[in-house]
mmCIF file of C-alpha atoms in Angstrom:
data_model
loop_
_atom_site.group_PDB
_atom_site.id
_atom_site.type_symbol
_atom_site.label_atom_id
_atom_site.label_comp_id
_atom_site.label_asym_id
_atom_site.label_seq_id
_atom_site.Cartn_x
_atom_site.Cartn_y
_atom_site.Cartn_z
ATOM 1 C CA UNK G 20 27.074 -3.106 2.377
ATOM 2 C CA UNK G 21 27.207 -5.352 5.466
ATOM 3 C CA UNK G 22 23.759 -4.669 6.880
ATOM 4 C CA UNK G 23 21.911 -7.950 7.529
ATOM 5 C CA UNK G 24 18.303 -8.570 6.486
ATOM 6 C CA UNK G 25 15.721 -10.275 8.664
ATOM 7 C CA UNK G 26 15.288 -13.014 6.054
ATOM 8 C CA UNK G 27 19.002 -13.837 6.119
ATOM 9 C CA UNK G 28 21.940 -12.236 4.271
ATOM 10 C CA UNK G 29 23.121 -8.702 3.676
ATOM 11 C CA UNK G 30 21.277 -6.057 1.719
ATOM 12 C CA UNK G 31 23.601 -6.706 -1.233
ATOM 13 C CA UNK G 32 22.879 -10.450 -1.065
ATOM 14 C CA UNK G 33 19.119 -9.832 -0.995
ATOM 15 C CA UNK G 34 19.494 -7.588 -4.041
ATOM 16 C CA UNK G 35 21.525 -10.191 -5.955
ATOM 17 C CA UNK G 36 18.953 -12.857 -5.061
ATOM 18 C CA UNK G 37 16.153 -10.656 -6.406
ATOM 19 C CA UNK G 38 18.077 -10.049 -9.659
ATOM 20 C CA UNK G 39 18.552 -13.792 -10.162
ATOM 21 C CA UNK G 40 14.841 -14.356 -9.555
ATOM 22 C CA UNK G 41 14.030 -11.639 -12.102
ATOM 23 C CA UNK G 42 16.091 -13.471 -14.738
ATOM 24 C CA UNK G 43 14.422 -16.792 -13.900
ATOM 25 C CA UNK G 44 10.953 -15.237 -13.980
ATOM 26 C CA UNK G 45 11.576 -13.445 -17.271
ATOM 27 C CA UNK G 46 12.830 -16.675 -18.830
ATOM 28 C CA UNK G 47 9.777 -18.598 -17.579
ATOM 29 C CA UNK G 48 7.422 -15.951 -18.967
ATOM 30 C CA UNK G 49 9.141 -16.081 -22.355
ATOM 31 C CA UNK G 50 8.749 -19.856 -22.391
ATOM 32 C CA UNK G 51 5.034 -19.480 -21.658
ATOM 33 C CA UNK G 52 4.653 -17.022 -24.531
ATOM 34 C CA UNK G 53 6.539 -19.316 -26.911
ATOM 35 C CA UNK G 54 4.192 -22.163 -25.993
ATOM 36 C CA UNK G 55 1.207 -19.884 -26.447
ATOM 37 C CA UNK G 56 2.134 -18.853 -29.973
ATOM 38 C CA UNK G 57 3.598 -22.160 -31.090
ATOM 39 C CA UNK G 58 1.896 -23.063 -34.351
ATOM 40 C CA UNK G 59 2.992 -26.685 -34.155
ATOM 41 C CA UNK G 60 1.264 -27.192 -30.770
ATOM 42 C CA UNK G 61 -1.665 -24.883 -31.297
ATOM 43 C CA UNK G 62 -1.044 -22.776 -28.204
ATOM 44 C CA UNK G 63 -0.247 -25.229 -25.426
ATOM 45 C CA UNK G 64 -0.642 -24.131 -21.803
ATOM 46 C CA UNK G 65 1.659 -25.154 -18.924
ATOM 47 C CA UNK G 66 -0.099 -24.654 -15.553
ATOM 48 C CA UNK G 67 3.021 -25.790 -13.665
ATOM 49 C CA UNK G 68 5.216 -23.206 -15.400
ATOM 50 C CA UNK G 69 2.717 -20.354 -14.946
ATOM 51 C CA UNK G 70 2.402 -21.318 -11.261
ATOM 52 C CA UNK G 71 6.207 -21.245 -10.872
ATOM 53 C CA UNK G 72 6.415 -17.814 -12.545
ATOM 54 C CA UNK G 73 3.750 -16.386 -10.215
ATOM 55 C CA UNK G 74 5.521 -17.914 -7.202
ATOM 56 C CA UNK G 75 8.854 -16.312 -8.211
ATOM 57 C CA UNK G 76 7.186 -12.914 -8.650
ATOM 58 C CA UNK G 77 5.783 -13.219 -5.124
ATOM 59 C CA UNK G 78 9.261 -14.026 -3.784
ATOM 60 C CA UNK G 79 10.704 -10.959 -5.532
ATOM 61 C CA UNK G 80 8.024 -8.737 -4.004
ATOM 62 C CA UNK G 81 8.786 -10.164 -0.564
ATOM 63 C CA UNK G 82 12.501 -9.430 -1.050
ATOM 64 C CA UNK G 83 11.627 -5.861 -2.075
ATOM 65 C CA UNK G 84 9.821 -5.366 1.243
ATOM 66 C CA UNK G 85 12.896 -6.618 3.108
ATOM 67 C CA UNK G 86 15.284 -4.428 1.098
ATOM 68 C CA UNK G 87 13.035 -1.376 1.432
ATOM 69 C CA UNK G 88 13.140 -1.729 5.204
ATOM 70 C CA UNK G 89 16.920 -1.872 5.322
ATOM 71 C CA UNK G 90 17.959 0.820 2.875
ATOM 72 C CA UNK G 91 15.987 3.315 4.961
ATOM 73 C CA UNK G 92 18.307 2.697 7.926
ATOM 74 C CA UNK G 93 21.514 3.505 5.982
ATOM 75 C CA UNK G 94 23.199 6.527 7.525
ATOM 76 C CA UNK G 95 24.964 7.940 4.442
ATOM 77 C CA UNK G 96 22.493 9.803 2.212
ATOM 78 C CA UNK G 97 24.338 8.997 -1.028
ATOM 79 C CA UNK G 98 24.283 5.266 -0.275
ATOM 80 C CA UNK G 99 20.679 5.463 0.880
ATOM 81 C CA UNK G 100 19.591 7.156 -2.355
ATOM 82 C CA UNK G 101 21.527 4.623 -4.430
ATOM 83 C CA UNK G 102 19.858 1.644 -2.733
ATOM 84 C CA UNK G 103 16.475 3.313 -2.968
ATOM 85 C CA UNK G 104 16.813 3.538 -6.757
ATOM 86 C CA UNK G 105 17.997 -0.074 -6.988
ATOM 87 C CA UNK G 106 15.113 -1.443 -4.914
ATOM 88 C CA UNK G 107 12.554 0.655 -6.787
ATOM 89 C CA UNK G 108 13.904 -0.652 -10.098
ATOM 90 C CA UNK G 109 13.531 -4.270 -8.931
ATOM 91 C CA UNK G 110 9.990 -3.579 -7.711
ATOM 92 C CA UNK G 111 9.056 -1.969 -11.049
ATOM 93 C CA UNK G 112 10.446 -4.910 -13.024
ATOM 94 C CA UNK G 113 8.527 -7.352 -10.818
ATOM 95 C CA UNK G 114 5.338 -5.342 -11.350
ATOM 96 C CA UNK G 115 5.866 -5.369 -15.117
ATOM 97 C CA UNK G 116 6.387 -9.139 -15.121
ATOM 98 C CA UNK G 117 3.241 -9.611 -13.053
ATOM 99 C CA UNK G 118 1.228 -7.568 -15.555
ATOM 100 C CA UNK G 119 2.592 -9.670 -18.431
ATOM 101 C CA UNK G 120 1.699 -12.879 -16.589
ATOM 102 C CA UNK G 121 -1.827 -11.632 -15.854
ATOM 103 C CA UNK G 122 -2.295 -10.801 -19.538
ATOM 104 C CA UNK G 123 -1.063 -14.266 -20.518
ATOM 105 C CA UNK G 124 -3.474 -15.955 -18.093
ATOM 106 C CA UNK G 125 -6.337 -13.844 -19.412
ATOM 107 C CA UNK G 126 -5.542 -14.743 -23.021
ATOM 108 C CA UNK G 127 -5.218 -18.400 -22.129
ATOM 109 C CA UNK G 128 -8.565 -18.397 -20.318
ATOM 110 C CA UNK G 129 -10.233 -16.704 -23.285
ATOM 111 C CA UNK G 130 -8.667 -19.194 -25.715
ATOM 112 C CA UNK G 131 -9.894 -22.120 -23.626
ATOM 113 C CA UNK G 132 -13.404 -20.671 -23.493
ATOM 114 C CA UNK G 133 -13.438 -20.187 -27.260
ATOM 115 C CA UNK G 134 -12.285 -23.765 -27.821
ATOM 116 C CA UNK G 135 -15.002 -24.995 -25.482
ATOM 117 C CA UNK G 136 -17.654 -23.022 -27.331
ATOM 118 C CA UNK G 137 -16.462 -24.402 -30.667
ATOM 119 C CA UNK G 138 -16.621 -27.940 -29.310
ATOM 120 C CA UNK G 139 -20.148 -27.355 -28.020
ATOM 121 C CA UNK G 140 -21.194 -26.013 -31.425
ATOM 122 C CA UNK G 141 -19.773 -29.061 -33.170
ATOM 123 C CA UNK G 142 -21.562 -31.273 -30.665
ATOM 124 C CA UNK G 143 -24.894 -29.687 -31.494
ATOM 125 C CA UNK G 144 -24.213 -30.151 -35.203
ATOM 126 C CA UNK G 145 -23.178 -33.794 -35.345
ATOM 127 C CA UNK G 146 -23.610 -35.124 -31.786
ATOM 128 C CA UNK G 147 -20.101 -36.631 -31.791
ATOM 129 C CA UNK G 148 -18.129 -34.148 -29.712
ATOM 130 C CA UNK G 149 -18.852 -35.442 -26.182
ATOM 131 C CA UNK G 150 -15.335 -36.839 -25.920
ATOM 132 C CA UNK G 151 -13.833 -33.512 -27.052
ATOM 133 C CA UNK G 152 -15.917 -31.617 -24.514
ATOM 134 C CA UNK G 153 -14.774 -33.928 -21.742
ATOM 135 C CA UNK G 154 -11.144 -33.291 -22.669
ATOM 136 C CA UNK G 155 -11.665 -29.522 -22.589
ATOM 137 C CA UNK G 156 -13.516 -29.808 -19.275
ATOM 138 C CA UNK G 157 -10.599 -31.673 -17.745
ATOM 139 C CA UNK G 158 -8.102 -29.124 -19.082
ATOM 140 C CA UNK G 159 -10.228 -26.229 -17.851
ATOM 141 C CA UNK G 160 -10.522 -27.812 -14.398
ATOM 142 C CA UNK G 161 -6.759 -28.355 -14.254
ATOM 143 C CA UNK G 162 -6.054 -24.736 -15.220
ATOM 144 C CA UNK G 163 -8.651 -23.462 -12.744
ATOM 145 C CA UNK G 164 -7.030 -25.536 -9.998
ATOM 146 C CA UNK G 165 -3.616 -24.097 -10.887
ATOM 147 C CA UNK G 166 -5.036 -20.557 -10.830
ATOM 148 C CA UNK G 167 -6.685 -21.182 -7.453
ATOM 149 C CA UNK G 168 -3.412 -22.506 -6.048
ATOM 150 C CA UNK G 169 -1.547 -19.498 -7.440
ATOM 151 C CA UNK G 170 -4.062 -17.103 -5.886
ATOM 152 C CA UNK G 171 -3.826 -18.822 -2.490
ATOM 153 C CA UNK G 172 -0.022 -18.700 -2.614
ATOM 154 C CA UNK G 173 -0.114 -15.028 -3.580
ATOM 155 C CA UNK G 174 -2.462 -14.281 -0.658
ATOM 156 C CA UNK G 175 -0.127 -16.177 1.683
ATOM 157 C CA UNK G 176 2.826 -14.111 0.456
ATOM 158 C CA UNK G 177 0.841 -10.906 0.926
ATOM 159 C CA UNK G 178 0.003 -11.960 4.489
ATOM 160 C CA UNK G 179 3.663 -12.719 5.177
ATOM 161 C CA UNK G 180 4.701 -9.335 3.768
ATOM 162 C CA UNK G 181 2.176 -7.548 5.978
ATOM 163 C CA UNK G 182 3.329 -9.448 9.070
ATOM 164 C CA UNK G 183 7.008 -8.678 8.386
ATOM 165 C CA UNK G 184 6.241 -5.003 7.772
ATOM 166 C CA UNK G 185 4.282 -4.713 11.023
ATOM 167 C CA UNK G 186 6.981 -6.530 12.940
ATOM 168 C CA UNK G 187 9.667 -4.248 11.482
ATOM 169 C CA UNK G 188 7.792 -1.165 12.668
ATOM 170 C CA UNK G 189 7.240 -2.647 16.111
ATOM 171 C CA UNK G 190 10.900 -3.619 16.415
ATOM 172 C CA UNK G 191 12.048 -0.113 15.505
ATOM 173 C CA UNK G 192 9.740 1.380 18.129
ATOM 174 C CA UNK G 193 10.945 -1.131 20.737
ATOM 175 C CA UNK G 194 14.576 -0.287 19.958
ATOM 176 C CA UNK G 195 13.943 3.430 20.421
ATOM 177 C CA UNK G 196 12.084 2.782 23.663
ATOM 178 C CA UNK G 197 14.891 0.532 24.885
ATOM 179 C CA UNK G 198 17.542 3.163 24.154
ATOM 180 C CA UNK G 199 15.556 5.775 26.058
ATOM 181 C CA UNK G 200 15.047 3.381 28.950
ATOM 182 C CA UNK G 201 18.769 2.583 29.094
ATOM 183 C CA UNK G 202 19.591 6.296 29.125
ATOM 184 C CA UNK G 203 17.219 6.837 32.045
ATOM 185 C CA UNK G 204 18.559 3.822 33.920
ATOM 186 C CA UNK G 205 22.145 4.961 33.461
ATOM 187 C CA UNK G 206 21.327 8.379 34.855
ATOM 188 C CA UNK G 207 19.918 6.937 38.061
ATOM 189 C CA UNK G 208 22.870 4.573 38.553
ATOM 190 C CA UNK G 209 21.304 1.182 37.848
ATOM 191 C CA UNK G 210 23.774 -1.660 38.328
ATOM 192 C CA UNK G 211 25.574 -3.452 35.497
ATOM 193 C CA UNK G 212 23.764 -6.640 36.488
ATOM 194 C CA UNK G 213 20.381 -5.175 35.569
ATOM 195 C CA UNK G 214 21.762 -3.842 32.296
ATOM 196 C CA UNK G 215 23.046 -7.318 31.404
ATOM 197 C CA UNK G 216 19.603 -8.764 32.100
ATOM 198 C CA UNK G 217 18.081 -6.232 29.715
ATOM 199 C CA UNK G 218 20.611 -7.076 27.000
ATOM 200 C CA UNK G 219 19.943 -10.789 27.477
ATOM 201 C CA UNK G 220 16.203 -10.184 27.032
ATOM 202 C CA UNK G 221 16.964 -8.317 23.804
ATOM 203 C CA UNK G 222 18.916 -11.304 22.458
ATOM 204 C CA UNK G 223 16.033 -13.646 23.363
ATOM 205 C CA UNK G 224 13.565 -11.371 21.538
ATOM 206 C CA UNK G 225 15.820 -11.406 18.477
ATOM 207 C CA UNK G 226 15.976 -15.217 18.583
ATOM 208 C CA UNK G 227 12.178 -15.430 18.810
ATOM 209 C CA UNK G 228 11.932 -13.136 15.790
ATOM 210 C CA UNK G 229 14.213 -15.304 13.644
ATOM 211 C CA UNK G 230 12.453 -18.508 14.713
ATOM 212 C CA UNK G 231 9.100 -16.960 13.823
ATOM 213 C CA UNK G 232 10.328 -15.925 10.376
ATOM 214 C CA UNK G 233 11.781 -19.373 9.710
ATOM 215 C CA UNK G 234 8.499 -21.044 10.744
ATOM 216 C CA UNK G 235 6.511 -18.681 8.489
ATOM 217 C CA UNK G 236 8.709 -19.416 5.457
ATOM 218 C CA UNK G 237 8.669 -23.180 6.219
ATOM 219 C CA UNK G 238 4.852 -23.199 6.382
ATOM 220 C CA UNK G 239 4.624 -21.353 3.047
ATOM 221 C CA UNK G 240 7.041 -23.765 1.367
ATOM 222 C CA UNK G 241 5.232 -26.800 2.821
ATOM 223 C CA UNK G 242 1.892 -25.405 1.662
ATOM 224 C CA UNK G 243 3.213 -24.874 -1.875
ATOM 225 C CA UNK G 244 4.702 -28.372 -2.062
ATOM 226 C CA UNK G 245 1.529 -29.939 -0.674
ATOM 227 C CA UNK G 246 -0.475 -28.186 -3.373
#
């Protein structure tokens, strides 16, 4: 499959990239669950790891949008059906991982709240738990900050997906309109010079598209690193 995706690479390369991200995400989620149920550490949380897992899931979903757009343009029905099943399988696995991560975050939030309530109860009993409460407050604030950052990154990915989807539809409509216009121009005997100008404009539009995508991805990466 040699068809190129708007984000760079062929459809096969986008699929392989999504499979590698699925493995990485699944491994990260398993590490989170091992930390959660570790008896020696009493259920330790890793905001950085949970943030990385959520980020990878967002990247997989973005790749699924790209792949979904390109398998639809495959001419051969057998190949088109095959790629449809592959992309749907990746999307389902990503959705399952996201559900598991959401359940982990919910359990972790509930565990933190329970620990906070226990510390407050001890404080009322003996008046010596102010230091413990401060520690839990700091941990809760850190986890809340990580969750806020994850939510903002997820919203940014969703915005990027929507923009790419809208642009894909607009580009398809422009291509159809251009083909019709070229047919009309050929019938009335327009010169080759005018046709070359039209083709040159098409190449410039394509360049603008790629530059826009690169800037969008760069802004998202810079935002994540800044956070």
